[in-house]
XYZ file of C-alpha atoms in Angstrom:
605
model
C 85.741 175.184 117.498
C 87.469 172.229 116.456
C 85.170 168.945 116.630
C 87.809 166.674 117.627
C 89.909 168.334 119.452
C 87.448 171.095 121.412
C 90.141 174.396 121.740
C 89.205 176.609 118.931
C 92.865 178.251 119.719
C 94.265 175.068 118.069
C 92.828 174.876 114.236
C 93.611 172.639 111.667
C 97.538 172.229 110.880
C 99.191 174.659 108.331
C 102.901 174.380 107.794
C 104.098 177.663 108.814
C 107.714 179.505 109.165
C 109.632 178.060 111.773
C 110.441 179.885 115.208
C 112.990 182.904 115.144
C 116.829 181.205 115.304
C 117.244 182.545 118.640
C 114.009 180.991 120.101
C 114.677 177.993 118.956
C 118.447 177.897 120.091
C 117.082 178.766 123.843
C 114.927 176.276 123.460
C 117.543 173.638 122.833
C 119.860 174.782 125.096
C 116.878 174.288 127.482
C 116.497 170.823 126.173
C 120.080 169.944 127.035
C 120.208 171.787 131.184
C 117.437 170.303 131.879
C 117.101 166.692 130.357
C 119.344 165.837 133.029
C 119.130 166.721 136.633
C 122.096 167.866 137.545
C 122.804 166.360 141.018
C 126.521 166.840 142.537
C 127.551 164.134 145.311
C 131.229 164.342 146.006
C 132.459 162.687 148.486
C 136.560 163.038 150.022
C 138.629 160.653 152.303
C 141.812 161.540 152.383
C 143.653 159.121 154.965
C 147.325 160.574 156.248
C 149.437 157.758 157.130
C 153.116 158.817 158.977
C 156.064 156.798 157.444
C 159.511 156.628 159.102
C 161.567 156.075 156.519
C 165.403 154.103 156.868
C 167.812 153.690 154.785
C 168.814 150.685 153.383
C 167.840 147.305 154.688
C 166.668 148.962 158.373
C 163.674 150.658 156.120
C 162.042 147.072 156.261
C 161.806 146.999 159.930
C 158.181 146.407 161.483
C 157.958 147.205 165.241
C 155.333 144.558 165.465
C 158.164 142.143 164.624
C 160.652 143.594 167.769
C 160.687 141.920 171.116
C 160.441 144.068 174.791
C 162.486 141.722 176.908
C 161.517 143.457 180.004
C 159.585 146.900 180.700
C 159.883 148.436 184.232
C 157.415 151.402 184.807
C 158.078 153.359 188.260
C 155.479 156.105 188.962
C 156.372 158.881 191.633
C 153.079 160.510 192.415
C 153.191 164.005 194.111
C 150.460 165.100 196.567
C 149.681 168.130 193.573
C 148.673 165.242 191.290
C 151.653 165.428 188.982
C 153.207 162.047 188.651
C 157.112 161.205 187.212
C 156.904 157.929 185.113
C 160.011 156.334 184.097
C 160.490 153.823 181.359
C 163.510 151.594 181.892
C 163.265 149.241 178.273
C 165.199 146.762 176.967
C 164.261 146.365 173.353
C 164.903 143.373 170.756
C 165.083 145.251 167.073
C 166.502 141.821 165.825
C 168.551 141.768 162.873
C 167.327 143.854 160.116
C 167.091 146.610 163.413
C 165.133 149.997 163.429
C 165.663 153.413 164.961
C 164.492 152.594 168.316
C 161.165 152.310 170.744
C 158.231 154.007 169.562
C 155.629 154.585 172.475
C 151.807 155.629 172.381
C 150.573 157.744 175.620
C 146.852 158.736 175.655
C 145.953 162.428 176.296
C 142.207 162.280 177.915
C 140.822 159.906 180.425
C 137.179 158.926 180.483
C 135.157 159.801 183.693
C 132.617 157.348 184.883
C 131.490 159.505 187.077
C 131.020 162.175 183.686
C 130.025 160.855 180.403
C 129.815 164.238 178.854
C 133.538 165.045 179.973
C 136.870 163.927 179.579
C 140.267 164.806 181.601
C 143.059 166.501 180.206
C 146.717 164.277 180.679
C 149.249 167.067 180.181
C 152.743 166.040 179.465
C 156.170 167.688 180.467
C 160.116 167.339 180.841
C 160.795 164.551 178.175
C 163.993 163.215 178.135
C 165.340 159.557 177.048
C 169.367 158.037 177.589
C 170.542 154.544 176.593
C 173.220 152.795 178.829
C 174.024 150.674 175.785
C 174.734 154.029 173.383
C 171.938 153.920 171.438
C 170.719 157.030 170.228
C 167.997 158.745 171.820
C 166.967 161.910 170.327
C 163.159 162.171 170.864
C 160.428 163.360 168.418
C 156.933 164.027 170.093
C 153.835 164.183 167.755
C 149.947 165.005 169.071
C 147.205 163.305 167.261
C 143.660 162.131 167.826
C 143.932 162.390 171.494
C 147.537 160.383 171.535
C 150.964 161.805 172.435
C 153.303 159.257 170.088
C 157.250 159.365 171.399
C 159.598 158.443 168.598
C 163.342 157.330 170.441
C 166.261 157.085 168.110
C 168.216 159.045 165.245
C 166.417 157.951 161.428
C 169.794 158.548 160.109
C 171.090 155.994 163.003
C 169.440 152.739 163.452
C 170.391 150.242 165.387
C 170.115 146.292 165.284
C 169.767 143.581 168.459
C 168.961 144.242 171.869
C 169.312 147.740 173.074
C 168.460 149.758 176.822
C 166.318 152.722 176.904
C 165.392 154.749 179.417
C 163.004 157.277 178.704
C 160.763 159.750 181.566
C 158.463 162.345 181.749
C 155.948 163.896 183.941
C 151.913 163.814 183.659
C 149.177 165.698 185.083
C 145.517 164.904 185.303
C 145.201 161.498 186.274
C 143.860 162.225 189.958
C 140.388 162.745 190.823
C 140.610 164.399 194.728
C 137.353 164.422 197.025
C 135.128 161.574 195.485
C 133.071 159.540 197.220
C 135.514 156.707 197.981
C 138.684 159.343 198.787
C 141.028 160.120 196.883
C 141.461 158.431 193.274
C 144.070 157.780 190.666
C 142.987 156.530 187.209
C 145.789 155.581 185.299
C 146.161 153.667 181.599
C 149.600 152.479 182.584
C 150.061 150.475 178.767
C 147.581 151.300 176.795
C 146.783 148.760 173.952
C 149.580 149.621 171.432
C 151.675 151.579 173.678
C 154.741 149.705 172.477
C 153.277 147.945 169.130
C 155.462 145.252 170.121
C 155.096 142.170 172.402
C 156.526 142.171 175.915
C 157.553 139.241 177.428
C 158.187 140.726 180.714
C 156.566 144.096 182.588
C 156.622 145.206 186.122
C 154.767 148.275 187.639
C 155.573 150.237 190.908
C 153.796 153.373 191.486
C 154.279 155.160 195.096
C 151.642 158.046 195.874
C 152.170 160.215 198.961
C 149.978 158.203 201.761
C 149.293 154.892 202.517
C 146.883 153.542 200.226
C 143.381 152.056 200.838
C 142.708 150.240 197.566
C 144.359 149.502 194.031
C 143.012 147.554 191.321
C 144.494 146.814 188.255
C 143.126 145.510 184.940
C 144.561 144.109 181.846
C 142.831 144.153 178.472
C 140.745 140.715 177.476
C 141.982 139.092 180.909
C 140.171 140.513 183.801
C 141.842 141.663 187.178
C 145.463 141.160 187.035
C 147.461 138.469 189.506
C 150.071 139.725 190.161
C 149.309 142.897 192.084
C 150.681 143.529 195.942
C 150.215 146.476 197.845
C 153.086 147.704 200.171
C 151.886 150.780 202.247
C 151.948 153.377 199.767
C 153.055 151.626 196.832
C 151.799 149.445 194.069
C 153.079 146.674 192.566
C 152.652 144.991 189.537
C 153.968 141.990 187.381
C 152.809 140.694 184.234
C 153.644 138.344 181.658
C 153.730 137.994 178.098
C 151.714 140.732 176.996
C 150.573 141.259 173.495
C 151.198 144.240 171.356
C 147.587 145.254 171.520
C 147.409 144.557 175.090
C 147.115 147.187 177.966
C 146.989 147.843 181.955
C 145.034 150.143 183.587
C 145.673 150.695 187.606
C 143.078 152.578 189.777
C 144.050 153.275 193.498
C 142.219 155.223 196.170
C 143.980 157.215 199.168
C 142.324 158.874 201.907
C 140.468 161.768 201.459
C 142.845 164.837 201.681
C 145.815 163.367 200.783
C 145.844 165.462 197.369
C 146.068 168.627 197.234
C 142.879 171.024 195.540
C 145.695 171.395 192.570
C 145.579 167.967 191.683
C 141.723 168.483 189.699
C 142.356 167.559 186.291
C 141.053 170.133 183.422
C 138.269 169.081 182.358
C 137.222 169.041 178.398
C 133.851 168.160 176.385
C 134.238 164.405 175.267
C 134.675 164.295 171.320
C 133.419 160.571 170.944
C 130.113 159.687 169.300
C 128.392 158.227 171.872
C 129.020 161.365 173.983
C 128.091 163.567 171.211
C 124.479 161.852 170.878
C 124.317 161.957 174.844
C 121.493 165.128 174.898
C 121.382 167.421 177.734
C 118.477 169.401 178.461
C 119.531 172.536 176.564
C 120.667 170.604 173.568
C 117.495 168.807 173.095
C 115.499 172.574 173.622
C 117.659 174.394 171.385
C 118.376 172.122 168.355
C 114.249 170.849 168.261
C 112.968 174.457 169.072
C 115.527 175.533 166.343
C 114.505 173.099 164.179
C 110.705 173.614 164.703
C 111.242 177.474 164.113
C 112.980 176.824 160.951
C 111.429 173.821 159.133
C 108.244 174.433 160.967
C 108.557 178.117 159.648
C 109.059 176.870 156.003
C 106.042 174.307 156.101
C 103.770 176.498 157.399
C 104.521 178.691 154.207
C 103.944 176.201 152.158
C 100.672 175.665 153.272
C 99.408 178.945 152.873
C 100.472 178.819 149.572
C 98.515 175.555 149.256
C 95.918 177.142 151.016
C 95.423 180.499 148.856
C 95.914 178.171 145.265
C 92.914 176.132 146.584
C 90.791 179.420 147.439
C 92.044 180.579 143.958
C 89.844 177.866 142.229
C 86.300 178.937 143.535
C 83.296 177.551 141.427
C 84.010 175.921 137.943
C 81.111 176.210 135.988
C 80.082 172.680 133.784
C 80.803 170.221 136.602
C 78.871 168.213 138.351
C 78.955 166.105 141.351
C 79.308 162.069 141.108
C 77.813 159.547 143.339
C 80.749 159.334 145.093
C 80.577 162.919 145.879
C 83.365 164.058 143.909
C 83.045 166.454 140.601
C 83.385 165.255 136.849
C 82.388 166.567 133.575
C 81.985 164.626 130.627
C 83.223 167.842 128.359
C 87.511 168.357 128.213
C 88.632 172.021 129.193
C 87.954 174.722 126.395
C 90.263 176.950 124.652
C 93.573 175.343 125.678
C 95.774 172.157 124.018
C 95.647 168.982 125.437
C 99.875 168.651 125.854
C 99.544 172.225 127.831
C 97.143 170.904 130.146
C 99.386 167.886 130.587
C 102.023 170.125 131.776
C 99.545 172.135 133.543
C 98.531 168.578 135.105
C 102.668 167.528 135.435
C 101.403 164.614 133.784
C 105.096 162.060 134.154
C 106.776 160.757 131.213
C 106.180 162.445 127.676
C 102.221 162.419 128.204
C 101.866 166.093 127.024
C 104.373 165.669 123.867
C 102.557 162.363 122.450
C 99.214 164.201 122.879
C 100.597 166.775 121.037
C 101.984 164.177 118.613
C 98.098 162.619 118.221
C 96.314 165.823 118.047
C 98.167 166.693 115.113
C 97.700 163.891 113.510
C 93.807 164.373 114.472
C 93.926 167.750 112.687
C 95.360 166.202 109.435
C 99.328 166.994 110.193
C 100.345 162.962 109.767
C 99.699 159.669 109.500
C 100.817 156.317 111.882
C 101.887 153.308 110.521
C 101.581 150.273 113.017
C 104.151 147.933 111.529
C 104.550 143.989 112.065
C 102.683 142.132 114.821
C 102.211 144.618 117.933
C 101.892 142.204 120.708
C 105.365 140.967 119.785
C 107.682 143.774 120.282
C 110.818 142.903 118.733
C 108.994 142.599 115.379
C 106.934 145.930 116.226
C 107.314 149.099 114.488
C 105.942 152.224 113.795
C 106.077 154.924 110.823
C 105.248 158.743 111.084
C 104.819 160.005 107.666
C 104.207 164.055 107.537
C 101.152 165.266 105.442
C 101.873 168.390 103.693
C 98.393 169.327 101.988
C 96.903 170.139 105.460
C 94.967 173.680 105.014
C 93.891 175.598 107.699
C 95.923 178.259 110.350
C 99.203 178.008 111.031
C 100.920 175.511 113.416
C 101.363 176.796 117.447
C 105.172 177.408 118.084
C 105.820 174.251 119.862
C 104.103 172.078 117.487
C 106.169 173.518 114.560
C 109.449 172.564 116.668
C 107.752 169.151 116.949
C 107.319 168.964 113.389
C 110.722 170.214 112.917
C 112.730 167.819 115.546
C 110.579 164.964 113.936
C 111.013 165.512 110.293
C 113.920 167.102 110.296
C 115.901 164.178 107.735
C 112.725 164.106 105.667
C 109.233 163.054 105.405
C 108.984 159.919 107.494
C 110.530 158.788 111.232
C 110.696 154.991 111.482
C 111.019 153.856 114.937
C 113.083 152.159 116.549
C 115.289 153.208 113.908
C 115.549 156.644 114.747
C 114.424 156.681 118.350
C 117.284 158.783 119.165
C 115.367 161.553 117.022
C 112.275 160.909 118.480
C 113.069 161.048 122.217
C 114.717 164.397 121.581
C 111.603 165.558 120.025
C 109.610 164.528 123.100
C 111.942 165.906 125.365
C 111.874 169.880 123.522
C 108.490 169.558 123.333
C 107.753 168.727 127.306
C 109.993 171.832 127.346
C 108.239 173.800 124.967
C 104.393 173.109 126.120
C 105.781 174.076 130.026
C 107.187 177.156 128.200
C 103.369 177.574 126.347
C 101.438 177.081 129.615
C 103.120 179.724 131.326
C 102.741 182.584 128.233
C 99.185 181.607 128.612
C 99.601 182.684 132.221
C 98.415 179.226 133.431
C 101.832 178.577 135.009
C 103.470 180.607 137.048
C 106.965 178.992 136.665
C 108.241 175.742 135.474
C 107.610 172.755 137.436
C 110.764 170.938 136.517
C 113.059 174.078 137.245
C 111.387 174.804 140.893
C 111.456 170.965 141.878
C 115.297 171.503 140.652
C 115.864 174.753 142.368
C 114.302 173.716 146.116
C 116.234 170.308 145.436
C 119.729 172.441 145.267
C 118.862 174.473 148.092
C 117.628 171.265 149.813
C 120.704 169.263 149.390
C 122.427 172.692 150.133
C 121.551 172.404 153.678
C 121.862 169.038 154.070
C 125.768 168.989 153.230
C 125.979 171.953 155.237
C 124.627 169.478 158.019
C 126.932 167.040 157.546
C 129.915 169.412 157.286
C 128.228 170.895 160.633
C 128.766 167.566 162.261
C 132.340 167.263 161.802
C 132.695 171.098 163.111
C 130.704 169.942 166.177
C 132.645 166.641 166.809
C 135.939 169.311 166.389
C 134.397 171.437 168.661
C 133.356 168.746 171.561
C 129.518 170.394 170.857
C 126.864 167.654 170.925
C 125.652 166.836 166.992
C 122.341 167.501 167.512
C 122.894 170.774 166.944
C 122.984 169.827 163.118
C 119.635 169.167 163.060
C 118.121 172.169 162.342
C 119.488 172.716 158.729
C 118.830 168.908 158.287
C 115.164 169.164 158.872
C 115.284 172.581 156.741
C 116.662 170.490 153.910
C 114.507 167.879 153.850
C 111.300 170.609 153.906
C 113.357 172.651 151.534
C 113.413 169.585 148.791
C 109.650 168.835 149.178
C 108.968 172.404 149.115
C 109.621 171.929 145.222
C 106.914 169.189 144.800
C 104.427 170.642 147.219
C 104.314 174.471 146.175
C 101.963 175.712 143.570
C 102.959 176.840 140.394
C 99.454 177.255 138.550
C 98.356 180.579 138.577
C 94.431 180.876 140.052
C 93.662 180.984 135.940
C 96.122 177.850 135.751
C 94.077 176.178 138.927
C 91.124 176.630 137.889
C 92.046 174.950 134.670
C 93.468 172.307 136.165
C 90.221 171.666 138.772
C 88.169 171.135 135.247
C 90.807 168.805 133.876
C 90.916 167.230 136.637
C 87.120 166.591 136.943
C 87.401 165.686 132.817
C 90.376 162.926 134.151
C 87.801 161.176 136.289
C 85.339 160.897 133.910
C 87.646 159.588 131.704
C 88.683 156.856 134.242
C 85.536 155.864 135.157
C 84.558 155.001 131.989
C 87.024 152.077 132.287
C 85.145 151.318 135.816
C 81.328 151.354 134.575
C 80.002 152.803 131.345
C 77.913 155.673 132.627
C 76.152 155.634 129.230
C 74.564 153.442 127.244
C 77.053 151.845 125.144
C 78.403 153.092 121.754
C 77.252 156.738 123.226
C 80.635 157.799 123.299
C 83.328 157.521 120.535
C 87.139 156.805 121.487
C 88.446 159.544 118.690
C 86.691 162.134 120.918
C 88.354 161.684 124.384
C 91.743 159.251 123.264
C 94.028 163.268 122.614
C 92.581 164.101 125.964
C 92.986 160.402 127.641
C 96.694 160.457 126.525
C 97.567 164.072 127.687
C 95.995 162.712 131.227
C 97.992 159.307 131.321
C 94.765 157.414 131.262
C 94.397 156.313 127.590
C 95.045 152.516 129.322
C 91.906 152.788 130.860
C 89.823 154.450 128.295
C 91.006 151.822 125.489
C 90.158 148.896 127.641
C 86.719 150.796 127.951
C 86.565 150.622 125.053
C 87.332 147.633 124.208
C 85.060 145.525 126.420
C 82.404 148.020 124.879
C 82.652 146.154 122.197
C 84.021 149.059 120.426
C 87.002 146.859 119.000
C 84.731 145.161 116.537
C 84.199 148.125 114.866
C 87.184 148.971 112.833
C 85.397 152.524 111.607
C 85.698 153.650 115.087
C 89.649 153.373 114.897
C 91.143 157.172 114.675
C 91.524 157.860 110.367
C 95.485 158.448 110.982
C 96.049 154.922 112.474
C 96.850 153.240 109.196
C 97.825 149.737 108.008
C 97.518 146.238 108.692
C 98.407 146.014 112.270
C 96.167 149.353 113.037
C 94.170 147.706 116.117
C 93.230 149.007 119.907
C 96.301 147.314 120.674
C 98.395 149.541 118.133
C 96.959 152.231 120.304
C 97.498 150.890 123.406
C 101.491 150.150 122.357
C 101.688 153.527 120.804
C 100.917 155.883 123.525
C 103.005 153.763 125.458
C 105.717 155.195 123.903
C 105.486 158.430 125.935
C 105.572 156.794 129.078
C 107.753 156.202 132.103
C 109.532 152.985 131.006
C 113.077 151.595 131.289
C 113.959 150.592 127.879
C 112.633 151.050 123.969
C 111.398 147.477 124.193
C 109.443 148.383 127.496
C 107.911 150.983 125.549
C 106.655 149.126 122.712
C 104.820 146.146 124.609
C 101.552 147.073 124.813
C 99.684 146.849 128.076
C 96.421 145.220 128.473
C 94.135 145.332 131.269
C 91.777 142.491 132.533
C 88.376 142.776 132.007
């Protein structure tokens, strides 16, 4: 067994023939999928805007810019609900002109009565004329609950004032039998109907009784003045009304008057609000869905947990602290210290730089600490490989180490050829993931099955969101997307939260574990007297574990910095130092930038 090190399974370095072509091109090619997580987020708006296009100068023409003189609206309602509206419209296209009056109808009517439903406003028998000769073919187009009437010829249009009179008949805007009789709910204008300003509109609508109440109400001005009642008929006169400015007239008739035809078809609102609204089924079925599915998938998970914890039955060598928790003062036996970093999923390149020191421990290479360390834009470093090193030959991964590394030569100066040395460390995390599971410690990668439940994860979360839009298409309430939404999120921290150590593997990692807080606690209180312990026996270890921080400044306030002997024999030259050691395994770890990496990190005493 190696004195240092403590895994007889890793001997003394021996350059040895370098891994079959094919091995190491997998292993590259490894390198390269998964040095970047590949995470796909594409998002699509595409936004379909209707253009009428005219020729020549008409093609400018805004109908925001045109003038309604005067709008009269007469309503004929039937006692079967259906009601005949008739435009009469006199319309100022100025001088540059247009094709003629473009108006907006709605096609569903809110129910106060029903938030979850809407009412169907069905239109028929179209049909426009012009006593000035304007033309008046008519183009109808249905979209997001509007009916939109284009008047006029594109190949035709017309300048100054012109007469329209345009009709057509619409059903569902009675409500028979309510509590207050019988109702009409009707969105005479509705903001926009006309895009275009009116200086003058007058409504008459006659329904088939006398009539017990009206009300009318125009947008952003309350109840509107001008309204008379006259027996069965309603009338009402307005004023300068804006383009974005609408009436809406409600009048109630006695109960009976309508006939059992005139119940509007009823339809599942499509709005958010309504969407959210949960009945009693909704919130049953999408939670108890979601429960049975994402509930389901936890609960596996946890037996998993479970049976990996049952796995790791008694580890012989440990004993129990005061704080009731096991350590050992002895690192695991017969395994490297970078496997059991990516046994421990140690972040950063823990597992490669321990790799890195433990060959340099068995006589692989020397480290130069260059220029002043706690400055480090002046701070460098120099790996020079040893070639006389005797002993067996090399483990696979620490040969590709050796290889990446050295491949220009002798010597890696860093920063100068970081690039180099980052690749290195990134093959090698590879590489010792790859070693831990041929020992059988690791049942499958860590990185890949955090990768694989994260695809699966976000899977089913875009398949929620594209679920949403079905619903909303479908007038279903959106809850019903929850249950592949709560299976995604399970489903992405099913790939931190499974096992992948074999019981071999947990076991392993139980002693390492127990090692780790020894290891830590020695920068808490020195449980032995001091100078017992030596830093070149635990800093490999320390390093795989992401605690060498903690053991240097152990070691330091031991006093142990005054002694330059105790300094690992590979840490060479002037600047060679606790510090050095302290910026140099800092070069594995999780930082933002080179120059991140090379400021060493002290910790108060």
């Amino acid at each position: 067994m190696d004195s240092v090190t403590g895994h007889p399974d890793v001997p003394a370095l021996k350059s040895g023939p370098s891994p079959r072509p094919e091995v190491r091109a997998w292993q590259h090619a490894a390198a390269r999928r998964r040095a970047v997580v590949p995470v796909l987020l594409v998002s699509m708006l595409t936004t379909v805007v209707g253009l009428l296009a005219l020729p020549g100068a008409s093609t400018a023409a805004d109908p925001g810019e045109w003038t309604v003189t005067s709008l009269e609206v007469d309503a004929l309602v039937e006692s079967d609900g259906i009601a005949r509206v008739t435009w009469d419209i006199r319309l100022d296209l100025g001088s540059d002109g247009g094709v003629g009056p473009v108006i907006t109808l709605p096609e569903r009517r809110t129910l106060a009565a029903d938030p979850h439903h809407e009412a169907v406003l069905s239109y028929a028998e179209l049909s426009a004329s012009s006593r000035t000769g304007a033309p008046t073919d008519i183009a109808a187009e249905s979209r997001d609950g509007r009916l939109t009437l284009r008047v006029g010829r594109p190949d035709s249009p017309v300048t100054g004032e012109h007469q329209y009179t345009i009709s057509w008949t619409v059903s569902g805007l009675t409500d028979p039998g309510t509590a207050r009789g019988d109702e009409l709910a009707w969105d005479a204008l509705i903001d926009g109907a006309l895009s275009s300003r009116i200086d003058s509109a007058s409504i008459r609508m006659t329904g088939p009784a006398a009539i017990l109440s009206a009300t009318c109400q125009r947008d952003g001005h309350g109840d509107c003045p001008g309204l008379a009642i006259h027996e069965s008929e309603v009338e009402i006169t307005e004023k300068r009304l804006g383009a974005e400015e609408g009436l809406t007239v409600s009048v109630v008739w006695p109960t009976g008057t309508l006939e059992a035809t005139a119940e509007p078809r009823l339809v599942s609102r499509r709005d958010l609000v309504s969407l959210v609204q949960p009945s009693m089924l909704t919130i049953g079925g999408s939670v108890g869905l979601s429960l049975l599915l994402a509930g389901g998938l936890a609960a596996w998970i946890l037996r998993r947990r479970s049976a990996a914890a049952r796995a790791i039955g008694t580890v012989p060598g440990l004993r129990t602290a005061d704080d009731g928790q096991e350590v050992t003062a002895k690192p695991p036996s017969g395994v490297a210290p970078g496997v059991v970093s990516a046994l421990l999923g140690v972040g950063g390149d823990s597992g490669a730089m321990a790799t890195i020191l433990d060959l340099a421990d068995r006589g692989g290479l020397t480290v130069e600490a260059r220029g002043p360390v706690a400055q480090q834009d002046r701070c460098g470093w120099r790996l020079s490989r040893l070639g006389g090193a005797t002993g067996q030959r090399a483990q696979d991964y620490e040969a590709a180490l050796l290889e990446a590394l050295f491949e220009d030569g002798e010597e890696v100066v860093l920063p100068r050829d970081q690039e180099r040395w980052r690749r290195a460390l990134t093959v090698t995390r590879i590489d010792l993931e790859a070693a831990a599971i041929h020992r059988g410690l690791l049942t499958v990668p860590p990185s890949r099955q955090r990768l694989s439940w994260a695809l699966v994860g976000t899977g089913l979360i875009v398949l929620s969101a594209a679920a949403v839009a079905g619903l909303i298409a479908a007038g279903m309430s959106i809850l019903w997307a929850l249950p592949p939404l709560a299976l995604g999120a399970v489903a992405v921290s099913a790939g931190f939260l499974l096992p992948v150590r074999s019981a071999d593997g947990e076991r392993l990692r139980h002693q390492a574990i127990a090692y780790r807080r020894y290891l830590e606690s020695l920068g808490d209180q020195d449980p032995e007297p001091r100078g017992r312990w030596r830093l070149e026996e635990h800093l490999v270890w320390a390093a795989a574990m992401g605690c060498a921080d903690r053991l240097l400044d152990a070691y330091r306030r031991s006093g142990g910095e005054a002694q330059s002997q105790g300094l690992p024999a590979w840490l060479v030259g002037e600047s060679a130092s606790v510090e050095a050691l302290e910026a140099l395994v800092g070069l594995a770890g999780p930082r933002s930038s080179w120059a991140d990496r090379l400021r060493p990190r002290h910790r108060p005493a």
